[in-house]
Amino acid sequence: MFDFVHARDRMVELQLERRGVRDARVLRAMRETPREAFVSAELAEFAHEDCPFPIEAGQTISQPYIVAKMLEAAALEPNDRVLEIGAGSGYAAAVLARLCREVFTIERHAKLAESARARLRRLGYTNVEVRTGDGTKGWPERAPFQAIIVAAGGPSVPSRLLDQLAVGGRLVMPVGERHGQRLVKLVRRAAEEFDEEDLGPVSFVPLIGEEGWDGGSARRRRSTEPPSARTLPRMIARAAEPLPDFGDPAFGAVFDRFADAKVVLLGEASHGSSEFHRARGAISLHLIERHGFTIIAAEADWPDAAIIDRHVRLKPPGKQRGAPFERFPTWMWRNTDVAAFFRQLRARNAAHEAGDRVGFFGLDLYNLSASTRAVIDYLDKVDPDAAKVARQRYGCLTPWQKDPHAYGRMALSKGFAPCESAVARMLEEICEHELEYAASDPDNFLDASQNARLVRDAERYYRAMYYGSAESWNLRDRHMFETLCQLLQFKGPKAKAIVWAHNSHIGDASKTEMGRVRDEINIGQLCRENFGGEAALIGFGTHTGTVACASDWDEPMEVKRVNPSLPDSYERLMHDAGVARCLLDLRKEGRSPLRDGLMKERLERFIGVIYRPETERWSHYSSCTLPDQFDAWVWFDETTAVTPTSAVARHGEEETYPFGV
């Protein structure tokens, strides 16, 4: 049985208190209000995560922190009469009902209003009245209100809402453009006198109505851009170093400043953008040729990458079953840009002795079934008796290999992990025989031991998924970091690695909401903590363009248009600087106007394999401090979607990737 009380307590502690919400009444109301009752049953156990969730009519239930921040700003008193614009699921009204005497909430979608009314009545909230209508008109017959909370962004504050605010009353509302606003607090001091306070950047659904947005035009507009935002782009333009074409040797030479690092981590703002893959390929080949880097380690599954590694290092094929990277999302690695890099890396390696060839390795832990097969196949060759033991121990996982998530659900429901000790012992015994096994072929031993480590960590990972997102995320990134360390150790003291992974993995998590709020770590943070100045963290960004992605997990690949970046984001600052493609070095020592301006926390966009433009602010943006998060930032103002190899391969070649591409 899922413990919703514990989930609410954790939500309040991590998402609200750690972000600075201090109002004891608001915190208590958020703890007591059953947020899980205001989302669909399928999402109930995730209702307390740090994000909004979809509800009917294409609307959302707001992120818990935003709800708490707005209610705290409203300085609510027990006898207040409050108006809420945008009832949605009824969740915020339910929290308000615990804080105030009377709550009046307006929702323009009739079905949403009716479901919110029924839900609030069922849960026993008797001091809430729900109405269907145009929220910009307010509720004049119930006025005046001591507080008005508007849960949608308008071009300006509707005059009729100001008229209905009591003297001394507080109005909290997002104001600005349709896809990015600033949260504003107004306090009515007299009939025509208001104090205004800017509470920072937010992004809400648009406020539709007579005094809101209507068919793409606004009744009134006003600039919400602070003066600093108009000067920062000019400073960025002066500091940015333009990048030449990918094929120009000067492109890679721009990154010579990172030649002394032991680990260079190259990010990406999305998995499906061609320019990010091409840039990483050009940078990597330059660092390999000119500065002696020996390892490419990618956010890819180890057994799949091992097939590529044998190809690019001109080794004979191993005992493989199927082509690499056939699992969702295939386009992340099976695309023309990555295939071109593999061809270039193989050609480079062909001109060098076997001991000087650069390998391609996977850091991730998802391909559980391929890893168990690889361990057994290896032991069949070097130790048949141990292979029999491996078959018995890994047999515990056999029923779950096609759907390892089901193993996590089963382990949670039964209260124990039946396979944990068996897979851990298998890794221990392989490592105990390292001298014996590795004597004839060290590379094969590395592959087998890492596959055994992957099986152990994957078993933990799929269980951790059902205890919370932070635990599973941390286990995955710790596995990736430990795999990187194993590779560096295996390759010797002079080994130097280049890591290809998403910005969310390689930017220092402690400098973003990931670490500050959700207790998440990542490989970039661990590299900084362990390698210090010998780790270079390089992020990538874009303003707009196209991207290869899916709308949900295991759904077909689509090419979608990337929304222009939001106001109050780092991406918008870069776009406004007017530089099409550049490197911005963020490592400058000491204070400067540019660094001071960039140190202000702003939004940053993260697109993975899933992209949902319609909910982009909530699903793809997070608050970050860019100069602390990365050592440098690679910028492409407009990017294009990758081309999957299946779209260009001749008949029969898709199964031979990357050899036939």
mmCIF file of N, CA and C in Angstrom, residues 385-500:
data_model
loop_
_atom_site.group_PDB
_atom_site.id
_atom_site.type_symbol
_atom_site.label_atom_id
_atom_site.label_comp_id
_atom_site.label_asym_id
_atom_site.label_seq_id
_atom_site.Cartn_x
_atom_site.Cartn_y
_atom_site.Cartn_z
ATOM 1 N N ASP A 385 32.101 -24.440 -15.160
ATOM 2 C CA ASP A 385 31.435 -24.696 -13.877
ATOM 3 C C ASP A 385 30.816 -23.415 -13.328
ATOM 4 N N ALA A 386 31.552 -22.306 -13.445
ATOM 5 C CA ALA A 386 31.007 -21.023 -12.997
ATOM 6 C C ALA A 386 29.815 -20.607 -13.853
ATOM 7 N N ALA A 387 29.831 -20.988 -15.139
ATOM 8 C CA ALA A 387 28.705 -20.664 -16.011
ATOM 9 C C ALA A 387 27.432 -21.350 -15.537
ATOM 10 N N LYS A 388 27.562 -22.584 -15.042
ATOM 11 C CA LYS A 388 26.382 -23.288 -14.511
ATOM 12 C C LYS A 388 25.809 -22.547 -13.315
ATOM 13 N N VAL A 389 26.703 -22.051 -12.449
ATOM 14 C CA VAL A 389 26.253 -21.287 -11.278
ATOM 15 C C VAL A 389 25.564 -20.001 -11.729
ATOM 16 N N ALA A 390 26.151 -19.348 -12.738
ATOM 17 C CA ALA A 390 25.567 -18.099 -13.237
ATOM 18 C C ALA A 390 24.164 -18.332 -13.791
ATOM 19 N N ARG A 391 23.990 -19.436 -14.524
ATOM 20 C CA ARG A 391 22.663 -19.726 -15.068
ATOM 21 C C ARG A 391 21.646 -19.897 -13.944
ATOM 22 N N GLN A 392 22.064 -20.543 -12.877
ATOM 23 C CA GLN A 392 21.156 -20.766 -11.746
ATOM 24 C C GLN A 392 20.822 -19.449 -11.050
ATOM 25 N N ARG A 393 21.853 -18.651 -10.810
ATOM 26 C CA ARG A 393 21.622 -17.398 -10.084
ATOM 27 C C ARG A 393 20.829 -16.394 -10.920
ATOM 28 N N TYR A 394 21.200 -16.245 -12.181
ATOM 29 C CA TYR A 394 20.499 -15.297 -13.037
ATOM 30 C C TYR A 394 19.113 -15.821 -13.438
ATOM 31 N N GLY A 395 18.888 -17.106 -13.235
ATOM 32 C CA GLY A 395 17.565 -17.654 -13.516
ATOM 33 C C GLY A 395 16.478 -16.978 -12.714
ATOM 34 N N CYS A 396 16.857 -16.449 -11.551
ATOM 35 C CA CYS A 396 15.892 -15.717 -10.729
ATOM 36 C C CYS A 396 15.295 -14.529 -11.477
ATOM 37 N N LEU A 397 16.113 -13.926 -12.364
ATOM 38 C CA LEU A 397 15.665 -12.739 -13.097
ATOM 39 C C LEU A 397 14.988 -13.067 -14.424
ATOM 40 N N THR A 398 15.083 -14.329 -14.853
ATOM 41 C CA THR A 398 14.584 -14.702 -16.179
ATOM 42 C C THR A 398 13.134 -14.297 -16.420
ATOM 43 N N PRO A 399 12.203 -14.519 -15.469
ATOM 44 C CA PRO A 399 10.801 -14.162 -15.738
ATOM 45 C C PRO A 399 10.581 -12.671 -15.947
ATOM 46 N N TRP A 400 11.569 -11.842 -15.545
ATOM 47 C CA TRP A 400 11.360 -10.402 -15.560
ATOM 48 C C TRP A 400 12.177 -9.701 -16.645
ATOM 49 N N GLN A 401 12.938 -10.432 -17.438
ATOM 50 C CA GLN A 401 13.885 -9.758 -18.318
ATOM 51 C C GLN A 401 13.218 -8.957 -19.432
ATOM 52 N N LYS A 402 12.044 -9.369 -19.870
ATOM 53 C CA LYS A 402 11.352 -8.582 -20.878
ATOM 54 C C LYS A 402 10.677 -7.362 -20.282
ATOM 55 N N ASP A 403 10.378 -7.403 -18.991
ATOM 56 C CA ASP A 403 9.748 -6.273 -18.312
ATOM 57 C C ASP A 403 10.337 -6.149 -16.912
ATOM 58 N N PRO A 404 11.571 -5.636 -16.801
ATOM 59 C CA PRO A 404 12.210 -5.558 -15.487
ATOM 60 C C PRO A 404 11.483 -4.652 -14.511
ATOM 61 N N HIS A 405 10.655 -3.711 -15.019
ATOM 62 C CA HIS A 405 9.866 -2.886 -14.102
ATOM 63 C C HIS A 405 8.941 -3.757 -13.256
ATOM 64 N N ALA A 406 8.465 -4.861 -13.851
ATOM 65 C CA ALA A 406 7.580 -5.754 -13.105
ATOM 66 C C ALA A 406 8.306 -6.387 -11.928
ATOM 67 N N TYR A 407 9.607 -6.630 -12.079
ATOM 68 C CA TYR A 407 10.393 -7.158 -10.953
ATOM 69 C C TYR A 407 10.381 -6.166 -9.795
ATOM 70 N N GLY A 408 10.529 -4.869 -10.108
ATOM 71 C CA GLY A 408 10.506 -3.856 -9.064
ATOM 72 C C GLY A 408 9.180 -3.816 -8.346
ATOM 73 N N ARG A 409 8.076 -3.916 -9.101
ATOM 74 C CA ARG A 409 6.754 -3.922 -8.464
ATOM 75 C C ARG A 409 6.586 -5.142 -7.572
ATOM 76 N N MET A 410 7.033 -6.295 -8.073
ATOM 77 C CA MET A 410 6.906 -7.531 -7.297
ATOM 78 C C MET A 410 7.722 -7.451 -6.008
ATOM 79 N N ALA A 411 8.982 -6.983 -6.115
ATOM 80 C CA ALA A 411 9.840 -6.905 -4.935
ATOM 81 C C ALA A 411 9.245 -5.970 -3.896
ATOM 82 N N LEU A 412 8.648 -4.865 -4.352
ATOM 83 C CA LEU A 412 8.047 -3.917 -3.416
ATOM 84 C C LEU A 412 6.822 -4.521 -2.739
ATOM 85 N N SER A 413 5.959 -5.183 -3.518
ATOM 86 C CA SER A 413 4.730 -5.730 -2.950
ATOM 87 C C SER A 413 4.999 -6.875 -1.982
ATOM 88 N N LYS A 414 6.065 -7.668 -2.259
ATOM 89 C CA LYS A 414 6.377 -8.793 -1.375
ATOM 90 C C LYS A 414 7.271 -8.392 -0.208
ATOM 91 N N GLY A 415 7.847 -7.195 -0.278
ATOM 92 C CA GLY A 415 8.644 -6.712 0.838
ATOM 93 C C GLY A 415 10.060 -7.250 0.879
ATOM 94 N N PHE A 416 10.534 -7.922 -0.190
ATOM 95 C CA PHE A 416 11.918 -8.389 -0.207
ATOM 96 C C PHE A 416 12.378 -8.517 -1.652
ATOM 97 N N ALA A 417 13.694 -8.593 -1.841
ATOM 98 C CA ALA A 417 14.275 -8.678 -3.176
ATOM 99 C C ALA A 417 14.852 -10.068 -3.382
ATOM 100 N N PRO A 418 14.144 -10.952 -4.059
ATOM 101 C CA PRO A 418 14.572 -12.353 -4.130
ATOM 102 C C PRO A 418 15.871 -12.567 -4.897
ATOM 103 N N CYS A 419 16.234 -11.642 -5.789
ATOM 104 C CA CYS A 419 17.419 -11.860 -6.629
ATOM 105 C C CYS A 419 18.641 -11.074 -6.170
ATOM 106 N N GLU A 420 18.497 -10.244 -5.173
ATOM 107 C CA GLU A 420 19.565 -9.313 -4.799
ATOM 108 C C GLU A 420 20.868 -10.026 -4.446
ATOM 109 N N SER A 421 20.819 -10.965 -3.533
ATOM 110 C CA SER A 421 22.050 -11.598 -3.061
ATOM 111 C C SER A 421 22.702 -12.447 -4.156
ATOM 112 N N ALA A 422 21.886 -13.079 -5.005
ATOM 113 C CA ALA A 422 22.433 -13.941 -6.049
ATOM 114 C C ALA A 422 23.240 -13.147 -7.068
ATOM 115 N N VAL A 423 22.718 -12.013 -7.541
ATOM 116 C CA VAL A 423 23.434 -11.248 -8.562
ATOM 117 C C VAL A 423 24.647 -10.541 -7.956
ATOM 118 N N ALA A 424 24.556 -10.150 -6.686
ATOM 119 C CA ALA A 424 25.710 -9.523 -6.033
ATOM 120 C C ALA A 424 26.839 -10.532 -5.864
ATOM 121 N N ARG A 425 26.493 -11.749 -5.468
ATOM 122 C CA ARG A 425 27.518 -12.778 -5.271
ATOM 123 C C ARG A 425 28.187 -13.158 -6.596
ATOM 124 N N MET A 426 27.424 -13.117 -7.696
ATOM 125 C CA MET A 426 27.994 -13.448 -8.991
ATOM 126 C C MET A 426 29.105 -12.461 -9.356
ATOM 127 N N LEU A 427 28.855 -11.167 -9.141
ATOM 128 C CA LEU A 427 29.879 -10.157 -9.410
ATOM 129 C C LEU A 427 31.103 -10.376 -8.521
ATOM 130 N N GLU A 428 30.877 -10.638 -7.249
ATOM 131 C CA GLU A 428 31.997 -10.847 -6.324
ATOM 132 C C GLU A 428 32.882 -12.005 -6.783
ATOM 133 N N GLU A 429 32.278 -13.094 -7.199
ATOM 134 C CA GLU A 429 33.066 -14.268 -7.585
ATOM 135 C C GLU A 429 33.833 -14.038 -8.883
ATOM 136 N N ILE A 430 33.242 -13.307 -9.824
ATOM 137 C CA ILE A 430 33.979 -12.991 -11.057
ATOM 138 C C ILE A 430 35.194 -12.132 -10.728
ATOM 139 N N CYS A 431 35.018 -11.136 -9.861
ATOM 140 C CA CYS A 431 36.137 -10.264 -9.489
ATOM 141 C C CYS A 431 37.204 -11.032 -8.701
ATOM 142 N N GLU A 432 36.786 -12.013 -7.903
ATOM 143 C CA GLU A 432 37.748 -12.820 -7.148
ATOM 144 C C GLU A 432 38.661 -13.620 -8.078
ATOM 145 N N HIS A 433 38.187 -13.910 -9.285
ATOM 146 C CA HIS A 433 38.965 -14.699 -10.243
ATOM 147 C C HIS A 433 39.625 -13.818 -11.308
ATOM 148 N N GLU A 434 39.779 -12.528 -11.028
ATOM 149 C CA GLU A 434 40.296 -11.598 -12.037
ATOM 150 C C GLU A 434 41.645 -12.040 -12.590
ATOM 151 N N LEU A 435 42.586 -12.386 -11.720
ATOM 152 C CA LEU A 435 43.917 -12.759 -12.200
ATOM 153 C C LEU A 435 43.858 -13.953 -13.140
ATOM 154 N N GLU A 436 43.028 -14.911 -12.799
ATOM 155 C CA GLU A 436 42.894 -16.121 -13.614
ATOM 156 C C GLU A 436 42.182 -15.827 -14.929
ATOM 157 N N TYR A 437 41.029 -15.124 -14.857
ATOM 158 C CA TYR A 437 40.222 -14.890 -16.047
ATOM 159 C C TYR A 437 40.877 -13.894 -17.011
ATOM 160 N N ALA A 438 41.498 -12.844 -16.453
ATOM 161 C CA ALA A 438 41.994 -11.755 -17.287
ATOM 162 C C ALA A 438 43.339 -12.054 -17.928
ATOM 163 N N ALA A 439 43.989 -13.127 -17.510
ATOM 164 C CA ALA A 439 45.349 -13.397 -17.993
ATOM 165 C C ALA A 439 45.414 -13.510 -19.509
ATOM 166 N N SER A 440 44.448 -14.186 -20.110
ATOM 167 C CA SER A 440 44.521 -14.427 -21.555
ATOM 168 C C SER A 440 43.910 -13.296 -22.380
ATOM 169 N N ASP A 441 42.889 -12.612 -21.847
ATOM 170 C CA ASP A 441 42.225 -11.554 -22.616
ATOM 171 C C ASP A 441 41.629 -10.526 -21.658
ATOM 172 N N PRO A 442 42.391 -9.492 -21.294
ATOM 173 C CA PRO A 442 41.900 -8.485 -20.344
ATOM 174 C C PRO A 442 40.625 -7.785 -20.807
ATOM 175 N N ASP A 443 40.523 -7.510 -22.127
ATOM 176 C CA ASP A 443 39.336 -6.822 -22.632
ATOM 177 C C ASP A 443 38.069 -7.638 -22.392
ATOM 178 N N ASN A 444 38.137 -8.928 -22.647
ATOM 179 C CA ASN A 444 36.966 -9.776 -22.435
ATOM 180 C C ASN A 444 36.591 -9.856 -20.959
ATOM 181 N N PHE A 445 37.609 -9.865 -20.075
ATOM 182 C CA PHE A 445 37.310 -9.872 -18.644
ATOM 183 C C PHE A 445 36.630 -8.566 -18.238
ATOM 184 N N LEU A 446 37.139 -7.440 -18.739
ATOM 185 C CA LEU A 446 36.497 -6.155 -18.427
ATOM 186 C C LEU A 446 35.040 -6.182 -18.848
ATOM 187 N N ASP A 447 34.768 -6.691 -20.045
ATOM 188 C CA ASP A 447 33.396 -6.733 -20.542
ATOM 189 C C ASP A 447 32.517 -7.603 -19.647
ATOM 190 N N ALA A 448 33.005 -8.779 -19.273
ATOM 191 C CA ALA A 448 32.206 -9.693 -18.455
ATOM 192 C C ALA A 448 31.971 -9.124 -17.057
ATOM 193 N N SER A 449 33.016 -8.578 -16.434
ATOM 194 C CA SER A 449 32.863 -8.055 -15.073
ATOM 195 C C SER A 449 31.940 -6.846 -15.056
ATOM 196 N N GLN A 450 32.024 -6.018 -16.102
ATOM 197 C CA GLN A 450 31.141 -4.863 -16.136
ATOM 198 C C GLN A 450 29.697 -5.278 -16.389
ATOM 199 N N ASN A 451 29.487 -6.304 -17.210
ATOM 200 C CA ASN A 451 28.124 -6.814 -17.388
ATOM 201 C C ASN A 451 27.572 -7.368 -16.086
ATOM 202 N N ALA A 452 28.406 -8.051 -15.304
ATOM 203 C CA ALA A 452 27.963 -8.566 -14.005
ATOM 204 C C ALA A 452 27.635 -7.414 -13.055
ATOM 205 N N ARG A 453 28.431 -6.355 -13.116
ATOM 206 C CA ARG A 453 28.150 -5.172 -12.288
ATOM 207 C C ARG A 453 26.837 -4.530 -12.724
ATOM 208 N N LEU A 454 26.609 -4.500 -14.035
ATOM 209 C CA LEU A 454 25.365 -3.926 -14.546
ATOM 210 C C LEU A 454 24.159 -4.716 -14.049
ATOM 211 N N VAL A 455 24.240 -6.047 -14.072
ATOM 212 C CA VAL A 455 23.115 -6.867 -13.602
ATOM 213 C C VAL A 455 22.831 -6.565 -12.136
ATOM 214 N N ARG A 456 23.891 -6.486 -11.325
ATOM 215 C CA ARG A 456 23.693 -6.176 -9.899
ATOM 216 C C ARG A 456 23.025 -4.821 -9.718
ATOM 217 N N ASP A 457 23.540 -3.795 -10.414
ATOM 218 C CA ASP A 457 23.008 -2.447 -10.225
ATOM 219 C C ASP A 457 21.633 -2.284 -10.857
ATOM 220 N N ALA A 458 21.365 -2.990 -11.969
ATOM 221 C CA ALA A 458 20.044 -2.912 -12.589
ATOM 222 C C ALA A 458 18.985 -3.519 -11.677
ATOM 223 N N GLU A 459 19.332 -4.612 -11.005
ATOM 224 C CA GLU A 459 18.391 -5.215 -10.050
ATOM 225 C C GLU A 459 18.035 -4.206 -8.969
ATOM 226 N N ARG A 460 19.017 -3.480 -8.463
ATOM 227 C CA ARG A 460 18.765 -2.442 -7.456
ATOM 228 C C ARG A 460 17.944 -1.298 -8.055
ATOM 229 N N TYR A 461 18.302 -0.920 -9.273
ATOM 230 C CA TYR A 461 17.651 0.223 -9.919
ATOM 231 C C TYR A 461 16.151 -0.005 -10.088
ATOM 232 N N TYR A 462 15.782 -1.179 -10.600
ATOM 233 C CA TYR A 462 14.359 -1.415 -10.855
ATOM 234 C C TYR A 462 13.558 -1.531 -9.565
ATOM 235 N N ARG A 463 14.225 -1.939 -8.479
ATOM 236 C CA ARG A 463 13.543 -1.886 -7.178
ATOM 237 C C ARG A 463 13.421 -0.450 -6.693
ATOM 238 N N ALA A 464 14.498 0.327 -6.853
ATOM 239 C CA ALA A 464 14.512 1.706 -6.350
ATOM 240 C C ALA A 464 13.476 2.580 -7.040
ATOM 241 N N MET A 465 13.118 2.247 -8.290
ATOM 242 C CA MET A 465 12.122 3.042 -9.008
ATOM 243 C C MET A 465 10.818 3.156 -8.235
ATOM 244 N N TYR A 466 10.524 2.178 -7.399
ATOM 245 C CA TYR A 466 9.255 2.168 -6.681
ATOM 246 C C TYR A 466 9.379 2.747 -5.275
ATOM 247 N N TYR A 467 10.530 3.295 -4.960
ATOM 248 C CA TYR A 467 10.703 3.980 -3.682
ATOM 249 C C TYR A 467 10.816 5.483 -3.873
ATOM 250 N N GLY A 468 11.001 5.950 -5.083
ATOM 251 C CA GLY A 468 11.095 7.377 -5.324
ATOM 252 C C GLY A 468 12.071 7.680 -6.433
ATOM 253 N N SER A 469 11.830 8.810 -7.124
ATOM 254 C CA SER A 469 12.636 9.138 -8.292
ATOM 255 C C SER A 469 14.076 9.441 -7.936
ATOM 256 N N ALA A 470 14.327 10.081 -6.781
ATOM 257 C CA ALA A 470 15.704 10.441 -6.420
ATOM 258 C C ALA A 470 16.561 9.195 -6.234
ATOM 259 N N GLU A 471 16.024 8.173 -5.547
ATOM 260 C CA GLU A 471 16.811 6.967 -5.299
ATOM 261 C C GLU A 471 17.210 6.277 -6.595
ATOM 262 N N SER A 472 16.266 6.130 -7.519
ATOM 263 C CA SER A 472 16.589 5.432 -8.766
ATOM 264 C C SER A 472 17.527 6.277 -9.637
ATOM 265 N N TRP A 473 17.286 7.575 -9.698
ATOM 266 C CA TRP A 473 18.179 8.449 -10.461
ATOM 267 C C TRP A 473 19.596 8.363 -9.912
ATOM 268 N N ASN A 474 19.736 8.458 -8.585
ATOM 269 C CA ASN A 474 21.061 8.461 -7.977
ATOM 270 C C ASN A 474 21.786 7.144 -8.200
ATOM 271 N N LEU A 475 21.062 6.031 -8.129
ATOM 272 C CA LEU A 475 21.694 4.738 -8.350
ATOM 273 C C LEU A 475 22.202 4.641 -9.783
ATOM 274 N N ARG A 476 21.406 5.126 -10.721
ATOM 275 C CA ARG A 476 21.805 5.072 -12.128
ATOM 276 C C ARG A 476 23.044 5.924 -12.381
ATOM 277 N N ASP A 477 23.062 7.166 -11.888
ATOM 278 C CA ASP A 477 24.221 8.023 -12.154
ATOM 279 C C ASP A 477 25.451 7.572 -11.381
ATOM 280 N N ARG A 478 25.248 7.016 -10.204
ATOM 281 C CA ARG A 478 26.404 6.476 -9.483
ATOM 282 C C ARG A 478 26.989 5.283 -10.234
ATOM 283 N N HIS A 479 26.117 4.452 -10.818
ATOM 284 C CA HIS A 479 26.584 3.335 -11.649
ATOM 285 C C HIS A 479 27.388 3.865 -12.836
ATOM 286 N N MET A 480 26.903 4.910 -13.487
ATOM 287 C CA MET A 480 27.625 5.461 -14.634
ATOM 288 C C MET A 480 28.985 6.002 -14.206
ATOM 289 N N PHE A 481 29.040 6.678 -13.059
ATOM 290 C CA PHE A 481 30.323 7.209 -12.589
ATOM 291 C C PHE A 481 31.280 6.073 -12.231
ATOM 292 N N GLU A 482 30.785 5.057 -11.546
ATOM 293 C CA GLU A 482 31.657 3.937 -11.172
ATOM 294 C C GLU A 482 32.155 3.192 -12.414
ATOM 295 N N THR A 483 31.317 3.082 -13.438
ATOM 296 C CA THR A 483 31.756 2.464 -14.688
ATOM 297 C C THR A 483 32.870 3.286 -15.327
ATOM 298 N N LEU A 484 32.716 4.604 -15.328
ATOM 299 C CA LEU A 484 33.763 5.483 -15.853
ATOM 300 C C LEU A 484 35.074 5.278 -15.090
ATOM 301 N N CYS A 485 34.982 5.184 -13.770
ATOM 302 C CA CYS A 485 36.193 4.975 -12.961
ATOM 303 C C CYS A 485 36.834 3.624 -13.266
ATOM 304 N N GLN A 486 36.012 2.596 -13.472
ATOM 305 C CA GLN A 486 36.542 1.278 -13.828
ATOM 306 C C GLN A 486 37.308 1.344 -15.152
ATOM 307 N N LEU A 487 36.769 2.075 -16.119
ATOM 308 C CA LEU A 487 37.440 2.206 -17.411
ATOM 309 C C LEU A 487 38.773 2.936 -17.272
ATOM 310 N N LEU A 488 38.790 4.018 -16.513
ATOM 311 C CA LEU A 488 40.027 4.770 -16.317
ATOM 312 C C LEU A 488 41.084 3.917 -15.624
ATOM 313 N N GLN A 489 40.641 3.155 -14.635
ATOM 314 C CA GLN A 489 41.587 2.290 -13.921
ATOM 315 C C GLN A 489 42.115 1.198 -14.846
ATOM 316 N N PHE A 490 41.230 0.610 -15.637
ATOM 317 C CA PHE A 490 41.618 -0.481 -16.524
ATOM 318 C C PHE A 490 42.608 -0.004 -17.587
ATOM 319 N N LYS A 491 42.410 1.232 -18.080
ATOM 320 C CA LYS A 491 43.253 1.746 -19.158
ATOM 321 C C LYS A 491 44.578 2.313 -18.661
ATOM 322 N N GLY A 492 44.762 2.412 -17.348
ATOM 323 C CA GLY A 492 46.060 2.825 -16.826
ATOM 324 C C GLY A 492 46.121 4.281 -16.399
ATOM 325 N N PRO A 493 47.210 4.681 -15.739
ATOM 326 C CA PRO A 493 47.314 6.019 -15.138
ATOM 327 C C PRO A 493 47.276 7.158 -16.142
ATOM 328 N N LYS A 494 47.608 6.901 -17.403
ATOM 329 C CA LYS A 494 47.596 7.966 -18.409
ATOM 330 C C LYS A 494 46.264 8.067 -19.144
ATOM 331 N N ALA A 495 45.298 7.266 -18.740
ATOM 332 C CA ALA A 495 44.003 7.251 -19.429
ATOM 333 C C ALA A 495 43.285 8.590 -19.261
ATOM 334 N N LYS A 496 42.622 9.014 -20.341
ATOM 335 C CA LYS A 496 41.824 10.244 -20.332
ATOM 336 C C LYS A 496 40.517 9.938 -21.057
ATOM 337 N N ALA A 497 39.415 10.384 -20.497
ATOM 338 C CA ALA A 497 38.104 9.989 -21.016
ATOM 339 C C ALA A 497 37.285 11.187 -21.474
ATOM 340 N N ILE A 498 36.473 10.942 -22.494
ATOM 341 C CA ILE A 498 35.461 11.894 -22.953
ATOM 342 C C ILE A 498 34.102 11.242 -22.714
ATOM 343 N N VAL A 499 33.213 11.945 -22.035
ATOM 344 C CA VAL A 499 31.885 11.419 -21.715
ATOM 345 C C VAL A 499 30.843 12.127 -22.570
ATOM 346 N N TRP A 500 29.972 11.348 -23.211
ATOM 347 C CA TRP A 500 28.832 11.883 -23.944
ATOM 348 C C TRP A 500 27.571 11.559 -23.140
#
